[in-house]
Amino acid sequence: MANNFDLDNIDIAWCPGCGNFPIHKALKAALSELNIDPLRLVMVSGIGQAAKIPHYIKAHFFNGLHGRALPPATAVKAANPSLTVIAESGEGDTYGEGGNHFIHTIRRNPDITNIVHNNMVYGLTKGQASPTSQAGFHTPVQVSGVFEEPFNPVAVAVSLNASFVARAFAGDMDQTKEILKKAVAHKGYALVDILQPCVSFNKVNTFQWFKERSYYLDSNYDPSDRVEAFKKAIEPDKFPLGVIYKSAPKPTFEENVTAYKKDAVPIVFRKTARTNLLEELLNSMR
Amino acid sequence: MNLSRVFKDDVSVVLCGEAGQGIVTVEKLLVKALKDSGFNIFATKEYMSRVRGGSNSTQLRVSSQPRSSYVDRIDLLIPLDSGAIAHLKDKITEQTIIFGDKSVLGADTDLVDVPFSKIAAEAGGAIYANTAALGLLMGLFGLGLKDIQDFVSSTIGSKKPETLKPNLQAAEKGFEYAASVSGPGKIEILLARSHEVSGQVLVNGAEAIGLGAIAGGCNFVSAYPMTPSTGILTFLAANSEKFGILTEQAEDEIAAANMALGAWYAGARGFVCTAGGGFALMAEALSLSGMIETPLVISLGQRPAPATGLPTRTEQGDLEFALYAGHGEFPRIILAPGSAAQAVELTAKAFNLADKHQCPVIILSDQYFVDAYANIPPFDFSKISAQEHIVKTGPGYKRYAFSADGISPRGIPGFGDGFVHADSDEHDENGNITEDKNIRKQMSQKRMAKLELMTKEAEPPSLIGSGDFEYLAVCWGSNYGVLKEAAEQVNNPKLAVLHFSQIFPLHSGAREIIGRAKKAVVFENNFSGQFAKILKLYAGVETGGKVLKYDGAPFSLEEAVAELKKFTAVK
Ligand SMILES: Cc1ncc(C[n+]2csc(CCOP(=O)(O)OP(=O)(O)O)c2C)c(N)n1
Ligand code: SF4
């Protein structure tokens, strides 16, 4: 099915069968169904296999440094709030190298969508443990198996009262698309952690494994209940899928900063001459 | 204590006490009172990295002519605690007149006894001791009782009306003591006062950099607090509403620099301010700026390192770090203003240069520079404006299109019909990842080609003194003021000073000017003579002598004079 966000003649660097493909498709479909104009979309990513996704979508992009997608994404949105901004990378990038930004971006609450391809392994660097690798996962570096507690992004996000927290599974493109649509349409920071099988370097957490260990939250589930959300986040056996938590509505970063208190025009388009104001300032310093 | 001294040109006043004793408040008020009265002011401070206790001091040079250097000499000293005299013992001479409270400092201390604590207690509490000191000093500088009353009312009184009465009482008492020690045969301060100066603005280096950023169109600041650059951040935050500057305290310097890059990418003018440690964390983003050819303006206020070093002291030890930080090869510009007025101008220019050349621009200063206050001549802000180089994109727009001078027209997302792609991997003209060897080579050449135009547009060094020199003292950044004044004092027609306000790329004339000297010496606040190395490497000139200071303090005027005399004495 042709889509506004398709690019011709691209050489996709992912392995055949990788969980990144359905995420890529689901995202393009979600954006298209939301009627987003590719010229008003900025994809921001770090470095990794997942982080190459901006190259495969018709949009503006800022493919920056490993672990550093969230700071520039926050800044792009703040500099020009009329743009739709998506920050997308792997879990190593987002929760490992960029862990501090993950925490503080949630606190800041910019109106951006943060999509994380969580394959529980480092793909691009060929198979080391990632922050979400499960205990006992053996790699050429973790020769006796991973012993660290796996990072729980959903629990962390709920604990920080993130404005929107969801989890999806790449094995289910339709539901992933629906969840992505909600996330992109949501006002405020929206995390979508997507369980994504890596067929080349993770022989443990396969499509089948994720399928058996996940389930969808039912329609009675109330995502506004933070304690319930936290319980869901730390369930030991299976990963709940869907929108796990939504905070009470709160102002976004762009709404909170002083620069937009009096003037809603994006700062990048303000052309006010400053000479007189500077004279005034200098006078006040006299 | 010998009180018989006449001051005609220049007085060095030092206030010293523990952190938290209110020196900063007296300093601020005194500096303003004296400037408003038409005296030139240059104020520097040295302080410890602690919030309470220790010994901090402020030096005010009050002069008939504008001066901008720090002196070892202390003419008038007000020690607020017993530690102060010990702290300054190397600088106190027989000429120093000390005003202090014997009940605090000890009965046998040689000083003019002013019972500050008694005056304060009578006025209503210990906090008024500082106002008594203010009244005393204003009186010594010849201000009348009415002037003092008016000043206290319009400053302290307007902020906290309930404290006006006790403050006035304390200031008047201080004034009475001043009257008792002033006059012929006693202290006579006969400095010229200028109407022009009273109308000028007092700014410190941090405010000057902040003003320059505003003038240069800065509308986005992301930073993490670190001495000595915090003042720049607070100045811009205080003015964020007035000028529409988005100000955010980032979680760390890595985020700060990456945010600023995101802001520039989107079309804003981003700015980060930091010190060496924070700059170290920005090194990867600096390299990213080079690769994605997205502008970045960084203010780097140096302090003595390695590591945490001396957090509140000064040094010029990060020059080579600023020049070489960041992996890979990419061009950058490094500016190092020598005065507050120049800091305004160059910081504004930094934004235009970054925008035009699509590269990082670093403004290199130091603790001494950012904390020093001086009255600056009126500034014509209509002369400096933000020059934008953003283009409207069309279909098929290529962010990294090859061009003769290496600069590709820079579009921003949401302005035009083209897509704007920034990529930290090596990329093709469209910004897509490539490993094609030819493209890699061409892209490297394109990025580095920008150096040529940058060099053409470099700030020339400024020569102070006759062009007919034999001896040349070279300096950069904050050492401008002290060397200028020292050379004037040495007054040797064969001596000139050459100050660099742009470190990289160097102006092409540097080699010729330095080459003309029979003898050249470089003054720097670092251990290894970093600028001398840069001159050798990039201008191909060997400067020979080096005068280096790296104890955390700036060069004093006396030190610079002594060094220049030594230097010019050698045939
Ligand atoms: C500063 C830095 N450190 C390390 C790397 C190397 N590196 C690139 S991607 C990556 C991890 C990739 O894992 P993840 O983010 O989970 O993405 P995936 O490739 O699995 O999609 C690492 C360690 C880098 N590019 N930069
Ligand atoms: S390495 Fe793994 S995550 Fe990366 S493309 Fe291949 S299968 Fe997908």
PDB file of C-alpha atoms in Angstrom, chain B residues 88-323:
ATOM      1  CA  LEU B  88      46.219  39.780  52.561  1.00  0.00           C
ATOM      2  CA  LYS B  89      49.475  40.073  54.507  1.00  0.00           C
ATOM      3  CA  ASP B  90      51.651  39.906  51.366  1.00  0.00           C
ATOM      4  CA  LYS B  91      49.898  42.885  49.870  1.00  0.00           C
ATOM      5  CA  ILE B  92      49.609  45.125  52.903  1.00  0.00           C
ATOM      6  CA  THR B  93      52.453  47.663  53.046  1.00  0.00           C
ATOM      7  CA  GLU B  94      53.259  50.663  55.200  1.00  0.00           C
ATOM      8  CA  GLN B  95      51.303  52.710  52.722  1.00  0.00           C
ATOM      9  CA  THR B  96      48.104  50.726  53.250  1.00  0.00           C
ATOM     10  CA  ILE B  97      45.528  52.500  55.358  1.00  0.00           C
ATOM     11  CA  ILE B  98      43.379  50.001  57.221  1.00  0.00           C
ATOM     12  CA  PHE B  99      39.953  50.814  58.626  1.00  0.00           C
ATOM     13  CA  GLY B 100      38.700  48.231  61.046  1.00  0.00           C
ATOM     14  CA  ASP B 101      36.963  47.474  64.257  1.00  0.00           C
ATOM     15  CA  LYS B 102      39.454  46.802  67.039  1.00  0.00           C
ATOM     16  CA  SER B 103      36.803  45.017  69.050  1.00  0.00           C
ATOM     17  CA  VAL B 104      36.682  42.446  66.237  1.00  0.00           C
ATOM     18  CA  LEU B 105      40.241  42.484  64.930  1.00  0.00           C
ATOM     19  CA  GLY B 106      42.173  42.821  68.194  1.00  0.00           C
ATOM     20  CA  ALA B 107      43.223  45.846  70.228  1.00  0.00           C
ATOM     21  CA  ASP B 108      46.842  45.799  69.094  1.00  0.00           C
ATOM     22  CA  THR B 109      46.167  45.719  65.353  1.00  0.00           C
ATOM     23  CA  ASP B 110      47.618  48.773  63.649  1.00  0.00           C
ATOM     24  CA  LEU B 111      44.627  50.429  62.016  1.00  0.00           C
ATOM     25  CA  VAL B 112      42.173  53.273  62.082  1.00  0.00           C
ATOM     26  CA  ASP B 113      39.645  52.060  64.605  1.00  0.00           C
ATOM     27  CA  VAL B 114      36.097  52.363  63.333  1.00  0.00           C
ATOM     28  CA  PRO B 115      33.697  50.615  65.716  1.00  0.00           C
ATOM     29  CA  PHE B 116      31.584  49.060  62.952  1.00  0.00           C
ATOM     30  CA  SER B 117      29.926  46.567  65.286  1.00  0.00           C
ATOM     31  CA  LYS B 118      28.981  49.235  67.813  1.00  0.00           C
ATOM     32  CA  ILE B 119      27.599  51.486  65.067  1.00  0.00           C
ATOM     33  CA  ALA B 120      25.650  48.561  63.683  1.00  0.00           C
ATOM     34  CA  ALA B 121      24.276  47.537  67.071  1.00  0.00           C
ATOM     35  CA  GLU B 122      23.137  51.088  67.740  1.00  0.00           C
ATOM     36  CA  ALA B 123      21.453  51.211  64.349  1.00  0.00           C
ATOM     37  CA  GLY B 124      19.590  48.004  65.017  1.00  0.00           C
ATOM     38  CA  GLY B 125      21.687  44.915  64.219  1.00  0.00           C
ATOM     39  CA  ALA B 126      24.939  43.446  62.968  1.00  0.00           C
ATOM     40  CA  ILE B 127      23.867  43.589  59.335  1.00  0.00           C
ATOM     41  CA  TYR B 128      24.212  47.366  59.266  1.00  0.00           C
ATOM     42  CA  ALA B 129      28.000  47.194  59.673  1.00  0.00           C
ATOM     43  CA  ASN B 130      28.286  46.961  55.911  1.00  0.00           C
ATOM     44  CA  THR B 131      26.307  50.150  55.406  1.00  0.00           C
ATOM     45  CA  ALA B 132      28.615  51.910  57.851  1.00  0.00           C
ATOM     46  CA  ALA B 133      31.554  50.792  55.692  1.00  0.00           C
ATOM     47  CA  LEU B 134      29.737  52.091  52.637  1.00  0.00           C
ATOM     48  CA  GLY B 135      29.189  55.490  54.286  1.00  0.00           C
ATOM     49  CA  LEU B 136      32.827  55.618  55.320  1.00  0.00           C
ATOM     50  CA  LEU B 137      34.155  54.903  51.832  1.00  0.00           C
ATOM     51  CA  MET B 138      31.726  57.253  50.092  1.00  0.00           C
ATOM     52  CA  GLY B 139      32.829  59.939  52.515  1.00  0.00           C
ATOM     53  CA  LEU B 140      36.517  59.289  51.853  1.00  0.00           C
ATOM     54  CA  PHE B 141      35.890  59.760  48.146  1.00  0.00           C
ATOM     55  CA  GLY B 142      34.517  63.194  48.868  1.00  0.00           C
ATOM     56  CA  LEU B 143      30.813  62.568  48.538  1.00  0.00           C
ATOM     57  CA  GLY B 144      28.681  64.790  50.753  1.00  0.00           C
ATOM     58  CA  LEU B 145      26.302  63.647  53.446  1.00  0.00           C
ATOM     59  CA  LYS B 146      23.329  64.519  51.245  1.00  0.00           C
ATOM     60  CA  ASP B 147      24.695  62.406  48.358  1.00  0.00           C
ATOM     61  CA  ILE B 148      25.110  59.475  50.695  1.00  0.00           C
ATOM     62  CA  GLN B 149      21.635  59.842  52.145  1.00  0.00           C
ATOM     63  CA  ASP B 150      20.112  60.082  48.677  1.00  0.00           C
ATOM     64  CA  PHE B 151      22.029  57.075  47.460  1.00  0.00           C
ATOM     65  CA  VAL B 152      21.071  54.883  50.432  1.00  0.00           C
ATOM     66  CA  SER B 153      17.437  55.937  50.085  1.00  0.00           C
ATOM     67  CA  SER B 154      17.274  55.231  46.375  1.00  0.00           C
ATOM     68  CA  THR B 155      19.032  51.862  46.552  1.00  0.00           C
ATOM     69  CA  ILE B 156      18.544  50.028  49.847  1.00  0.00           C
ATOM     70  CA  GLY B 157      15.583  52.185  50.858  1.00  0.00           C
ATOM     71  CA  SER B 158      13.610  51.548  47.723  1.00  0.00           C
ATOM     72  CA  LYS B 159      14.046  47.781  48.048  1.00  0.00           C
ATOM     73  CA  LYS B 160      13.392  47.438  51.769  1.00  0.00           C
ATOM     74  CA  PRO B 161      11.772  50.627  53.042  1.00  0.00           C
ATOM     75  CA  GLU B 162      11.525  49.272  56.587  1.00  0.00           C
ATOM     76  CA  THR B 163      15.329  49.153  56.791  1.00  0.00           C
ATOM     77  CA  LEU B 164      15.871  52.680  55.496  1.00  0.00           C
ATOM     78  CA  LYS B 165      16.170  54.353  58.900  1.00  0.00           C
ATOM     79  CA  PRO B 166      18.779  52.033  60.432  1.00  0.00           C
ATOM     80  CA  ASN B 167      20.712  51.991  57.152  1.00  0.00           C
ATOM     81  CA  LEU B 168      20.772  55.775  57.020  1.00  0.00           C
ATOM     82  CA  GLN B 169      21.939  55.949  60.611  1.00  0.00           C
ATOM     83  CA  ALA B 170      24.786  53.487  59.955  1.00  0.00           C
ATOM     84  CA  ALA B 171      25.840  55.247  56.738  1.00  0.00           C
ATOM     85  CA  GLU B 172      25.873  58.637  58.469  1.00  0.00           C
ATOM     86  CA  LYS B 173      28.072  57.292  61.260  1.00  0.00           C
ATOM     87  CA  GLY B 174      30.464  55.879  58.664  1.00  0.00           C
ATOM     88  CA  PHE B 175      30.500  59.239  56.980  1.00  0.00           C
ATOM     89  CA  GLU B 176      31.400  60.982  60.254  1.00  0.00           C
ATOM     90  CA  TYR B 177      34.463  58.772  60.575  1.00  0.00           C
ATOM     91  CA  ALA B 178      35.452  59.589  57.007  1.00  0.00           C
ATOM     92  CA  ALA B 179      35.234  63.296  57.775  1.00  0.00           C
ATOM     93  CA  SER B 180      37.517  62.851  60.783  1.00  0.00           C
ATOM     94  CA  VAL B 181      40.328  61.317  58.715  1.00  0.00           C
ATOM     95  CA  SER B 182      40.023  63.395  55.531  1.00  0.00           C
ATOM     96  CA  GLY B 183      41.652  66.672  54.674  1.00  0.00           C
ATOM     97  CA  PRO B 184      45.095  68.219  54.310  1.00  0.00           C
ATOM     98  CA  GLY B 185      47.750  66.215  56.138  1.00  0.00           C
ATOM     99  CA  LYS B 186      45.330  63.300  56.297  1.00  0.00           C
ATOM    100  CA  ILE B 187      43.671  61.341  53.511  1.00  0.00           C
ATOM    101  CA  GLU B 188      43.059  63.437  50.434  1.00  0.00           C
ATOM    102  CA  ILE B 189      41.372  61.805  47.471  1.00  0.00           C
ATOM    103  CA  LEU B 190      41.524  64.295  44.622  1.00  0.00           C
ATOM    104  CA  LEU B 191      40.591  62.142  41.635  1.00  0.00           C
ATOM    105  CA  ALA B 192      38.990  63.787  38.638  1.00  0.00           C
ATOM    106  CA  ARG B 193      35.301  63.040  38.223  1.00  0.00           C
ATOM    107  CA  SER B 194      33.706  62.884  34.829  1.00  0.00           C
ATOM    108  CA  HIS B 195      30.172  63.552  33.861  1.00  0.00           C
ATOM    109  CA  GLU B 196      30.523  61.146  31.001  1.00  0.00           C
ATOM    110  CA  VAL B 197      31.488  58.288  33.303  1.00  0.00           C
ATOM    111  CA  SER B 198      28.559  58.858  35.628  1.00  0.00           C
ATOM    112  CA  GLY B 199      26.226  58.153  32.735  1.00  0.00           C
ATOM    113  CA  GLN B 200      27.996  54.951  31.725  1.00  0.00           C
ATOM    114  CA  VAL B 201      26.983  51.411  32.526  1.00  0.00           C
ATOM    115  CA  LEU B 202      28.918  49.083  34.793  1.00  0.00           C
ATOM    116  CA  VAL B 203      29.052  45.583  33.443  1.00  0.00           C
ATOM    117  CA  ASN B 204      31.051  42.514  34.257  1.00  0.00           C
ATOM    118  CA  GLY B 205      32.363  40.087  31.665  1.00  0.00           C
ATOM    119  CA  ALA B 206      29.474  37.679  32.157  1.00  0.00           C
ATOM    120  CA  GLU B 207      26.924  40.422  31.483  1.00  0.00           C
ATOM    121  CA  ALA B 208      28.936  41.625  28.503  1.00  0.00           C
ATOM    122  CA  ILE B 209      28.869  38.136  27.000  1.00  0.00           C
ATOM    123  CA  GLY B 210      25.146  37.944  27.770  1.00  0.00           C
ATOM    124  CA  LEU B 211      24.492  41.312  26.132  1.00  0.00           C
ATOM    125  CA  GLY B 212      26.495  40.233  23.107  1.00  0.00           C
ATOM    126  CA  ALA B 213      24.490  37.033  22.840  1.00  0.00           C
ATOM    127  CA  ILE B 214      21.245  39.015  22.890  1.00  0.00           C
ATOM    128  CA  ALA B 215      22.573  41.454  20.319  1.00  0.00           C
ATOM    129  CA  GLY B 216      23.654  38.509  18.194  1.00  0.00           C
ATOM    130  CA  GLY B 217      20.105  37.187  18.101  1.00  0.00           C
ATOM    131  CA  CYS B 218      20.489  34.370  20.612  1.00  0.00           C
ATOM    132  CA  ASN B 219      17.028  32.969  21.359  1.00  0.00           C
ATOM    133  CA  PHE B 220      17.860  29.609  22.891  1.00  0.00           C
ATOM    134  CA  VAL B 221      20.142  28.885  25.848  1.00  0.00           C
ATOM    135  CA  SER B 222      20.729  25.471  27.336  1.00  0.00           C
ATOM    136  CA  ALA B 223      23.356  25.150  30.015  1.00  0.00           C
ATOM    137  CA  TYR B 224      24.350  23.392  33.186  1.00  0.00           C
ATOM    138  CA  PRO B 225      25.596  25.613  36.033  1.00  0.00           C
ATOM    139  CA  MET B 226      29.359  25.778  36.465  1.00  0.00           C
ATOM    140  CA  THR B 227      31.605  28.535  37.795  1.00  0.00           C
ATOM    141  CA  PRO B 228      32.598  30.880  36.245  1.00  0.00           C
ATOM    142  CA  SER B 229      29.901  30.764  33.570  1.00  0.00           C
ATOM    143  CA  THR B 230      26.784  30.616  35.726  1.00  0.00           C
ATOM    144  CA  GLY B 231      26.489  34.406  35.646  1.00  0.00           C
ATOM    145  CA  ILE B 232      25.946  34.334  31.886  1.00  0.00           C
ATOM    146  CA  LEU B 233      23.132  31.814  32.270  1.00  0.00           C
ATOM    147  CA  THR B 234      21.430  33.812  35.036  1.00  0.00           C
ATOM    148  CA  PHE B 235      21.768  37.049  33.077  1.00  0.00           C
ATOM    149  CA  LEU B 236      20.097  35.505  30.033  1.00  0.00           C
ATOM    150  CA  ALA B 237      17.440  33.808  32.153  1.00  0.00           C
ATOM    151  CA  ALA B 238      16.630  37.140  33.789  1.00  0.00           C
ATOM    152  CA  ASN B 239      16.109  38.618  30.334  1.00  0.00           C
ATOM    153  CA  SER B 240      14.425  35.629  28.740  1.00  0.00           C
ATOM    154  CA  GLU B 241      10.937  37.067  28.810  1.00  0.00           C
ATOM    155  CA  LYS B 242      11.918  40.498  27.555  1.00  0.00           C
ATOM    156  CA  PHE B 243      13.766  39.107  24.545  1.00  0.00           C
ATOM    157  CA  GLY B 244      11.974  35.827  23.990  1.00  0.00           C
ATOM    158  CA  ILE B 245      14.990  33.685  24.838  1.00  0.00           C
ATOM    159  CA  LEU B 246      14.161  30.091  25.604  1.00  0.00           C
ATOM    160  CA  THR B 247      16.335  29.256  28.597  1.00  0.00           C
ATOM    161  CA  GLU B 248      16.670  25.763  29.971  1.00  0.00           C
ATOM    162  CA  GLN B 249      18.902  24.254  32.607  1.00  0.00           C
ATOM    163  CA  ALA B 250      19.873  20.967  31.018  1.00  0.00           C
ATOM    164  CA  GLU B 251      20.477  17.742  32.957  1.00  0.00           C
ATOM    165  CA  ASP B 252      24.143  17.840  31.959  1.00  0.00           C
ATOM    166  CA  GLU B 253      26.457  19.539  29.490  1.00  0.00           C
ATOM    167  CA  ILE B 254      25.983  16.733  26.993  1.00  0.00           C
ATOM    168  CA  ALA B 255      22.284  17.525  26.823  1.00  0.00           C
ATOM    169  CA  ALA B 256      22.989  21.259  26.810  1.00  0.00           C
ATOM    170  CA  ALA B 257      25.176  21.102  23.714  1.00  0.00           C
ATOM    171  CA  ASN B 258      22.957  18.620  21.884  1.00  0.00           C
ATOM    172  CA  MET B 259      19.910  20.773  22.616  1.00  0.00           C
ATOM    173  CA  ALA B 260      21.647  23.835  21.259  1.00  0.00           C
ATOM    174  CA  LEU B 261      22.406  21.912  18.072  1.00  0.00           C
ATOM    175  CA  GLY B 262      18.775  20.839  17.771  1.00  0.00           C
ATOM    176  CA  ALA B 263      17.749  24.466  18.224  1.00  0.00           C
ATOM    177  CA  TRP B 264      20.081  25.694  15.467  1.00  0.00           C
ATOM    178  CA  TYR B 265      18.950  22.865  13.189  1.00  0.00           C
ATOM    179  CA  ALA B 266      15.357  24.048  13.646  1.00  0.00           C
ATOM    180  CA  GLY B 267      16.344  27.650  12.895  1.00  0.00           C
ATOM    181  CA  ALA B 268      16.951  29.147  16.328  1.00  0.00           C
ATOM    182  CA  ARG B 269      20.224  30.604  17.581  1.00  0.00           C
ATOM    183  CA  GLY B 270      21.408  28.321  20.348  1.00  0.00           C
ATOM    184  CA  PHE B 271      23.998  29.105  22.986  1.00  0.00           C
ATOM    185  CA  VAL B 272      25.702  27.149  25.725  1.00  0.00           C
ATOM    186  CA  CYS B 273      27.958  28.485  28.454  1.00  0.00           C
ATOM    187  CA  THR B 274      30.257  26.375  30.551  1.00  0.00           C
ATOM    188  CA  ALA B 275      33.732  25.893  32.031  1.00  0.00           C
ATOM    189  CA  GLY B 276      36.436  23.376  31.123  1.00  0.00           C
ATOM    190  CA  GLY B 277      34.835  20.374  32.825  1.00  0.00           C
ATOM    191  CA  GLY B 278      31.503  20.953  31.133  1.00  0.00           C
ATOM    192  CA  PHE B 279      33.186  21.678  27.850  1.00  0.00           C
ATOM    193  CA  ALA B 280      34.878  18.270  28.115  1.00  0.00           C
ATOM    194  CA  LEU B 281      31.426  16.708  28.175  1.00  0.00           C
ATOM    195  CA  MET B 282      30.482  18.714  25.083  1.00  0.00           C
ATOM    196  CA  ALA B 283      33.377  17.442  22.996  1.00  0.00           C
ATOM    197  CA  GLU B 284      31.275  14.880  21.136  1.00  0.00           C
ATOM    198  CA  ALA B 285      28.613  17.469  20.328  1.00  0.00           C
ATOM    199  CA  LEU B 286      31.321  19.833  19.116  1.00  0.00           C
ATOM    200  CA  SER B 287      32.378  17.184  16.657  1.00  0.00           C
ATOM    201  CA  LEU B 288      28.738  16.654  15.707  1.00  0.00           C
ATOM    202  CA  SER B 289      28.435  20.367  14.961  1.00  0.00           C
ATOM    203  CA  GLY B 290      31.434  19.991  12.649  1.00  0.00           C
ATOM    204  CA  MET B 291      29.971  16.957  10.902  1.00  0.00           C
ATOM    205  CA  ILE B 292      26.387  18.092  10.454  1.00  0.00           C
ATOM    206  CA  GLU B 293      27.574  21.614   9.695  1.00  0.00           C
ATOM    207  CA  THR B 294      25.111  22.974  12.191  1.00  0.00           C
ATOM    208  CA  PRO B 295      26.190  26.124  14.002  1.00  0.00           C
ATOM    209  CA  LEU B 296      26.931  26.109  17.725  1.00  0.00           C
ATOM    210  CA  VAL B 297      28.071  28.965  19.966  1.00  0.00           C
ATOM    211  CA  ILE B 298      29.846  28.013  23.178  1.00  0.00           C
ATOM    212  CA  SER B 299      31.090  30.335  25.854  1.00  0.00           C
ATOM    213  CA  LEU B 300      33.970  28.639  27.650  1.00  0.00           C
ATOM    214  CA  GLY B 301      34.992  30.396  30.870  1.00  0.00           C
ATOM    215  CA  GLN B 302      38.304  28.957  31.947  1.00  0.00           C
ATOM    216  CA  ARG B 303      39.320  28.135  35.486  1.00  0.00           C
ATOM    217  CA  PRO B 304      42.397  26.301  36.732  1.00  0.00           C
ATOM    218  CA  ALA B 305      42.219  22.578  35.998  1.00  0.00           C
ATOM    219  CA  PRO B 306      42.873  19.573  35.573  1.00  0.00           C
ATOM    220  CA  ALA B 307      39.606  18.153  36.805  1.00  0.00           C
ATOM    221  CA  THR B 308      37.792  20.310  39.347  1.00  0.00           C
ATOM    222  CA  GLY B 309      40.994  22.304  39.872  1.00  0.00           C
ATOM    223  CA  LEU B 310      40.472  25.656  41.572  1.00  0.00           C
ATOM    224  CA  PRO B 311      36.791  26.212  40.872  1.00  0.00           C
ATOM    225  CA  THR B 312      36.670  29.931  41.625  1.00  0.00           C
ATOM    226  CA  ARG B 313      40.106  31.033  40.376  1.00  0.00           C
ATOM    227  CA  THR B 314      41.422  31.990  36.995  1.00  0.00           C
ATOM    228  CA  GLU B 315      43.637  30.533  34.268  1.00  0.00           C
ATOM    229  CA  GLN B 316      44.026  30.375  30.502  1.00  0.00           C
ATOM    230  CA  GLY B 317      44.760  26.674  30.465  1.00  0.00           C
ATOM    231  CA  ASP B 318      42.039  25.424  28.104  1.00  0.00           C
ATOM    232  CA  LEU B 319      43.214  27.076  24.916  1.00  0.00           C
ATOM    233  CA  GLU B 320      44.631  23.983  23.283  1.00  0.00           C
ATOM    234  CA  PHE B 321      41.707  21.965  24.565  1.00  0.00           C
ATOM    235  CA  ALA B 322      39.275  24.395  22.914  1.00  0.00           C
ATOM    236  CA  LEU B 323      41.259  24.134  19.712  1.00  0.00           C
TER     237      LEU B 323
END
